[in-house]
């Protein structure tokens, strides 16, 4: 495909994983942690792909890589926890994003919630959701989940992910 004379040919690149990552580093996204009960204990990961899908019924989606350590549990569970992190939770977000980390060890504060889902303490909001579909999408799966119950009342401002870093919301 030819590059238009109107476009700066120094920055225009063909589609690639690097191009997609570069573009999405410029997209600020809210930060969530997805949790589930696994065969050998709780699992979880940091997600910036969380989206509202439907109000009736209340439904959301998130992406998870099939190579992620949490994928086997997410692939086999009926319920997941969805946690919206506050700007005071940068370290928690980093812990759940780090490969090989002890995500549920100290200082992570959590409890077993409804349907056996791990529920994180001190988050802005949390939901327990019933998984209704896992849709193949390249090296990921898009998980569709229906909200069962939750708590939207945590204090604070949201944590954002932008330019490869966790940041607070600025006015």
PDB file of C-alpha atoms in Angstrom, residues 12-168:
ATOM      1  CA  UNK A  12       4.240   5.477   9.097  1.00  0.00           C
ATOM      2  CA  UNK A  13       4.846   1.754   9.607  1.00  0.00           C
ATOM      3  CA  UNK A  14       3.177  -1.424   8.439  1.00  0.00           C
ATOM      4  CA  UNK A  15       1.116  -3.412  10.938  1.00  0.00           C
ATOM      5  CA  UNK A  16       3.194  -5.329  13.485  1.00  0.00           C
ATOM      6  CA  UNK A  17       3.090  -6.207  17.190  1.00  0.00           C
ATOM      7  CA  UNK A  18       5.540  -3.354  17.835  1.00  0.00           C
ATOM      8  CA  UNK A  19       3.326  -0.824  16.024  1.00  0.00           C
ATOM      9  CA  UNK A  20       0.276  -1.910  18.034  1.00  0.00           C
ATOM     10  CA  UNK A  21       2.221  -1.665  21.326  1.00  0.00           C
ATOM     11  CA  UNK A  22       3.617   1.756  20.359  1.00  0.00           C
ATOM     12  CA  UNK A  23       0.174   3.131  19.556  1.00  0.00           C
ATOM     13  CA  UNK A  24      -1.464   1.722  22.692  1.00  0.00           C
ATOM     14  CA  UNK A  25       1.306   3.140  24.921  1.00  0.00           C
ATOM     15  CA  UNK A  26      -0.197   6.494  23.964  1.00  0.00           C
ATOM     16  CA  UNK A  27      -3.702   5.370  24.991  1.00  0.00           C
ATOM     17  CA  UNK A  28      -4.420   5.937  28.683  1.00  0.00           C
ATOM     18  CA  UNK A  29      -6.385   3.035  30.166  1.00  0.00           C
ATOM     19  CA  UNK A  30      -7.882   2.279  33.530  1.00  0.00           C
ATOM     20  CA  UNK A  31      -6.194  -0.477  35.515  1.00  0.00           C
ATOM     21  CA  UNK A  32      -8.003  -3.553  36.787  1.00  0.00           C
ATOM     22  CA  UNK A  33      -6.935  -6.800  38.389  1.00  0.00           C
ATOM     23  CA  UNK A  34      -8.781  -9.949  37.352  1.00  0.00           C
ATOM     24  CA  UNK A  35      -8.807 -12.822  39.859  1.00  0.00           C
ATOM     25  CA  UNK A  36     -10.045 -16.394  39.926  1.00  0.00           C
ATOM     26  CA  UNK A  37      -9.810 -19.515  42.031  1.00  0.00           C
ATOM     27  CA  UNK A  38      -7.300 -21.920  40.514  1.00  0.00           C
ATOM     28  CA  UNK A  39      -6.650 -25.588  41.254  1.00  0.00           C
ATOM     29  CA  UNK A  40      -3.643 -24.720  43.417  1.00  0.00           C
ATOM     30  CA  UNK A  41      -4.887 -21.451  44.850  1.00  0.00           C
ATOM     31  CA  UNK A  42      -5.879 -17.978  43.742  1.00  0.00           C
ATOM     32  CA  UNK A  43      -4.639 -16.499  40.450  1.00  0.00           C
ATOM     33  CA  UNK A  44      -4.787 -13.009  39.042  1.00  0.00           C
ATOM     34  CA  UNK A  45      -3.349 -10.558  36.570  1.00  0.00           C
ATOM     35  CA  UNK A  46      -3.339  -6.847  35.784  1.00  0.00           C
ATOM     36  CA  UNK A  47      -5.588  -5.895  32.875  1.00  0.00           C
ATOM     37  CA  UNK A  48      -6.003  -2.669  30.941  1.00  0.00           C
ATOM     38  CA  UNK A  49      -8.395  -4.228  28.434  1.00  0.00           C
ATOM     39  CA  UNK A  50     -11.486  -4.086  30.663  1.00  0.00           C
ATOM     40  CA  UNK A  51     -14.618  -2.858  28.849  1.00  0.00           C
ATOM     41  CA  UNK A  52     -18.279  -2.471  29.612  1.00  0.00           C
ATOM     42  CA  UNK A  53     -20.235  -4.524  27.065  1.00  0.00           C
ATOM     43  CA  UNK A  54     -23.915  -4.393  28.016  1.00  0.00           C
ATOM     44  CA  UNK A  55     -26.163  -2.794  30.627  1.00  0.00           C
ATOM     45  CA  UNK A  56     -28.953  -5.352  30.202  1.00  0.00           C
ATOM     46  CA  UNK A  57     -27.790  -7.826  31.232  1.00  0.00           C
ATOM     47  CA  UNK A  58     -24.816  -6.149  32.945  1.00  0.00           C
ATOM     48  CA  UNK A  59     -21.820  -7.591  31.113  1.00  0.00           C
ATOM     49  CA  UNK A  60     -18.132  -6.786  30.654  1.00  0.00           C
ATOM     50  CA  UNK A  61     -15.128  -8.096  28.756  1.00  0.00           C
ATOM     51  CA  UNK A  62     -11.377  -8.356  29.210  1.00  0.00           C
ATOM     52  CA  UNK A  63      -8.515  -9.934  27.317  1.00  0.00           C
ATOM     53  CA  UNK A  64      -6.077 -12.533  28.625  1.00  0.00           C
ATOM     54  CA  UNK A  65      -3.110 -14.080  26.863  1.00  0.00           C
ATOM     55  CA  UNK A  66      -3.245 -17.846  26.391  1.00  0.00           C
ATOM     56  CA  UNK A  67       0.399 -17.991  27.495  1.00  0.00           C
ATOM     57  CA  UNK A  68      -0.306 -16.193  30.792  1.00  0.00           C
ATOM     58  CA  UNK A  69       0.105 -18.140  34.015  1.00  0.00           C
ATOM     59  CA  UNK A  70      -3.484 -17.235  34.956  1.00  0.00           C
ATOM     60  CA  UNK A  71      -4.986 -18.513  31.693  1.00  0.00           C
ATOM     61  CA  UNK A  72      -5.518 -22.165  32.759  1.00  0.00           C
ATOM     62  CA  UNK A  73      -7.596 -21.027  35.756  1.00  0.00           C
ATOM     63  CA  UNK A  74      -9.503 -18.428  33.718  1.00  0.00           C
ATOM     64  CA  UNK A  75     -10.107 -21.061  31.015  1.00  0.00           C
ATOM     65  CA  UNK A  76     -11.684 -23.459  33.510  1.00  0.00           C
ATOM     66  CA  UNK A  77     -13.505 -21.259  35.995  1.00  0.00           C
ATOM     67  CA  UNK A  78     -17.159 -20.250  36.117  1.00  0.00           C
ATOM     68  CA  UNK A  79     -16.559 -16.978  38.018  1.00  0.00           C
ATOM     69  CA  UNK A  80     -13.972 -14.193  38.093  1.00  0.00           C
ATOM     70  CA  UNK A  81     -13.327 -11.153  40.233  1.00  0.00           C
ATOM     71  CA  UNK A  82     -12.851  -7.760  38.588  1.00  0.00           C
ATOM     72  CA  UNK A  83     -11.162  -5.054  40.662  1.00  0.00           C
ATOM     73  CA  UNK A  84     -10.789  -1.388  39.696  1.00  0.00           C
ATOM     74  CA  UNK A  85      -7.542  -0.099  41.196  1.00  0.00           C
ATOM     75  CA  UNK A  86      -6.979   3.299  42.784  1.00  0.00           C
ATOM     76  CA  UNK A  87      -3.965   5.523  42.224  1.00  0.00           C
ATOM     77  CA  UNK A  88      -2.693   4.433  45.655  1.00  0.00           C
ATOM     78  CA  UNK A  89      -2.289   0.882  44.277  1.00  0.00           C
ATOM     79  CA  UNK A  90       0.617   1.244  41.827  1.00  0.00           C
ATOM     80  CA  UNK A  91       2.603  -1.459  43.609  1.00  0.00           C
ATOM     81  CA  UNK A  92      -0.360  -3.851  43.610  1.00  0.00           C
ATOM     82  CA  UNK A  93      -0.811  -3.301  39.863  1.00  0.00           C
ATOM     83  CA  UNK A  94       2.906  -3.948  39.303  1.00  0.00           C
ATOM     84  CA  UNK A  95       2.806  -7.115  41.424  1.00  0.00           C
ATOM     85  CA  UNK A  96      -0.098  -8.579  39.450  1.00  0.00           C
ATOM     86  CA  UNK A  97       1.619  -7.584  36.168  1.00  0.00           C
ATOM     87  CA  UNK A  98       4.972  -9.188  37.074  1.00  0.00           C
ATOM     88  CA  UNK A  99       5.647 -12.702  35.832  1.00  0.00           C
ATOM     89  CA  UNK A 100       6.500 -15.139  38.620  1.00  0.00           C
ATOM     90  CA  UNK A 101       5.437 -12.772  41.442  1.00  0.00           C
ATOM     91  CA  UNK A 102       3.743 -14.066  44.604  1.00  0.00           C
ATOM     92  CA  UNK A 103       0.630 -12.077  43.808  1.00  0.00           C
ATOM     93  CA  UNK A 104      -1.447 -13.115  46.828  1.00  0.00           C
ATOM     94  CA  UNK A 105       1.341 -13.095  49.443  1.00  0.00           C
ATOM     95  CA  UNK A 106       2.003 -10.150  51.757  1.00  0.00           C
ATOM     96  CA  UNK A 107       1.474  -7.257  51.371  1.00  0.00           C
ATOM     97  CA  UNK A 108      -1.535  -8.109  49.141  1.00  0.00           C
ATOM     98  CA  UNK A 109      -4.696  -7.967  51.273  1.00  0.00           C
ATOM     99  CA  UNK A 110      -7.552 -10.147  50.037  1.00  0.00           C
ATOM    100  CA  UNK A 111     -10.313 -12.492  51.153  1.00  0.00           C
ATOM    101  CA  UNK A 112     -12.348 -15.281  49.633  1.00  0.00           C
ATOM    102  CA  UNK A 113     -15.505 -13.765  48.233  1.00  0.00           C
ATOM    103  CA  UNK A 114     -18.721 -15.063  46.693  1.00  0.00           C
ATOM    104  CA  UNK A 115     -18.345 -18.148  44.480  1.00  0.00           C
ATOM    105  CA  UNK A 116     -14.854 -18.636  45.983  1.00  0.00           C
ATOM    106  CA  UNK A 117     -13.482 -15.703  43.962  1.00  0.00           C
ATOM    107  CA  UNK A 118     -10.502 -13.888  45.529  1.00  0.00           C
ATOM    108  CA  UNK A 119     -11.592 -10.321  46.357  1.00  0.00           C
ATOM    109  CA  UNK A 120      -8.875  -7.693  46.834  1.00  0.00           C
ATOM    110  CA  UNK A 121      -9.143  -5.207  49.701  1.00  0.00           C
ATOM    111  CA  UNK A 122      -8.999  -1.412  49.419  1.00  0.00           C
ATOM    112  CA  UNK A 123      -9.913  -1.180  45.708  1.00  0.00           C
ATOM    113  CA  UNK A 124     -12.118   1.534  44.184  1.00  0.00           C
ATOM    114  CA  UNK A 125     -14.700  -1.041  43.131  1.00  0.00           C
ATOM    115  CA  UNK A 126     -15.039  -4.794  42.635  1.00  0.00           C
ATOM    116  CA  UNK A 127     -17.356  -7.202  40.878  1.00  0.00           C
ATOM    117  CA  UNK A 128     -17.898 -10.944  40.879  1.00  0.00           C
ATOM    118  CA  UNK A 129     -18.875 -12.080  37.397  1.00  0.00           C
ATOM    119  CA  UNK A 130     -20.051 -15.312  35.774  1.00  0.00           C
ATOM    120  CA  UNK A 131     -18.040 -16.206  32.683  1.00  0.00           C
ATOM    121  CA  UNK A 132     -20.367 -16.640  29.696  1.00  0.00           C
ATOM    122  CA  UNK A 133     -17.867 -16.943  26.804  1.00  0.00           C
ATOM    123  CA  UNK A 134     -14.188 -17.097  25.901  1.00  0.00           C
ATOM    124  CA  UNK A 135     -13.701 -15.825  22.352  1.00  0.00           C
ATOM    125  CA  UNK A 136     -10.453 -16.627  20.472  1.00  0.00           C
ATOM    126  CA  UNK A 137      -8.590 -13.464  19.403  1.00  0.00           C
ATOM    127  CA  UNK A 138      -5.066 -14.169  18.134  1.00  0.00           C
ATOM    128  CA  UNK A 139      -2.807 -15.150  21.041  1.00  0.00           C
ATOM    129  CA  UNK A 140      -5.474 -13.987  23.523  1.00  0.00           C
ATOM    130  CA  UNK A 141      -9.005 -14.808  24.524  1.00  0.00           C
ATOM    131  CA  UNK A 142     -11.676 -12.179  25.062  1.00  0.00           C
ATOM    132  CA  UNK A 143     -13.626 -13.204  28.139  1.00  0.00           C
ATOM    133  CA  UNK A 144     -17.256 -12.101  28.332  1.00  0.00           C
ATOM    134  CA  UNK A 145     -18.642 -12.122  31.857  1.00  0.00           C
ATOM    135  CA  UNK A 146     -22.007 -11.247  33.367  1.00  0.00           C
ATOM    136  CA  UNK A 147     -21.984  -9.248  36.603  1.00  0.00           C
ATOM    137  CA  UNK A 148     -23.397 -11.153  39.583  1.00  0.00           C
ATOM    138  CA  UNK A 149     -22.700  -8.666  42.401  1.00  0.00           C
ATOM    139  CA  UNK A 150     -20.186  -6.061  43.496  1.00  0.00           C
ATOM    140  CA  UNK A 151     -19.252  -3.011  45.507  1.00  0.00           C
ATOM    141  CA  UNK A 152     -18.722   0.352  43.732  1.00  0.00           C
ATOM    142  CA  UNK A 153     -18.021   2.426  46.860  1.00  0.00           C
ATOM    143  CA  UNK A 154     -14.236   2.394  47.458  1.00  0.00           C
ATOM    144  CA  UNK A 155     -12.615   5.794  48.070  1.00  0.00           C
ATOM    145  CA  UNK A 156     -10.028   7.480  45.879  1.00  0.00           C
ATOM    146  CA  UNK A 157      -9.208   8.214  42.261  1.00  0.00           C
ATOM    147  CA  UNK A 158      -8.512   5.680  39.496  1.00  0.00           C
ATOM    148  CA  UNK A 159      -5.112   4.313  38.530  1.00  0.00           C
ATOM    149  CA  UNK A 160      -4.224   4.716  34.846  1.00  0.00           C
ATOM    150  CA  UNK A 161      -1.724   2.992  32.593  1.00  0.00           C
ATOM    151  CA  UNK A 162       0.013   5.254  30.075  1.00  0.00           C
ATOM    152  CA  UNK A 163       3.396   5.215  28.292  1.00  0.00           C
ATOM    153  CA  UNK A 164       4.314   1.944  30.026  1.00  0.00           C
ATOM    154  CA  UNK A 165       3.780   3.322  33.553  1.00  0.00           C
ATOM    155  CA  UNK A 166       1.089   3.393  36.209  1.00  0.00           C
ATOM    156  CA  UNK A 167      -0.083   6.958  36.845  1.00  0.00           C
ATOM    157  CA  UNK A 168      -2.639   8.869  38.849  1.00  0.00           C
TER     158      UNK A 168
END
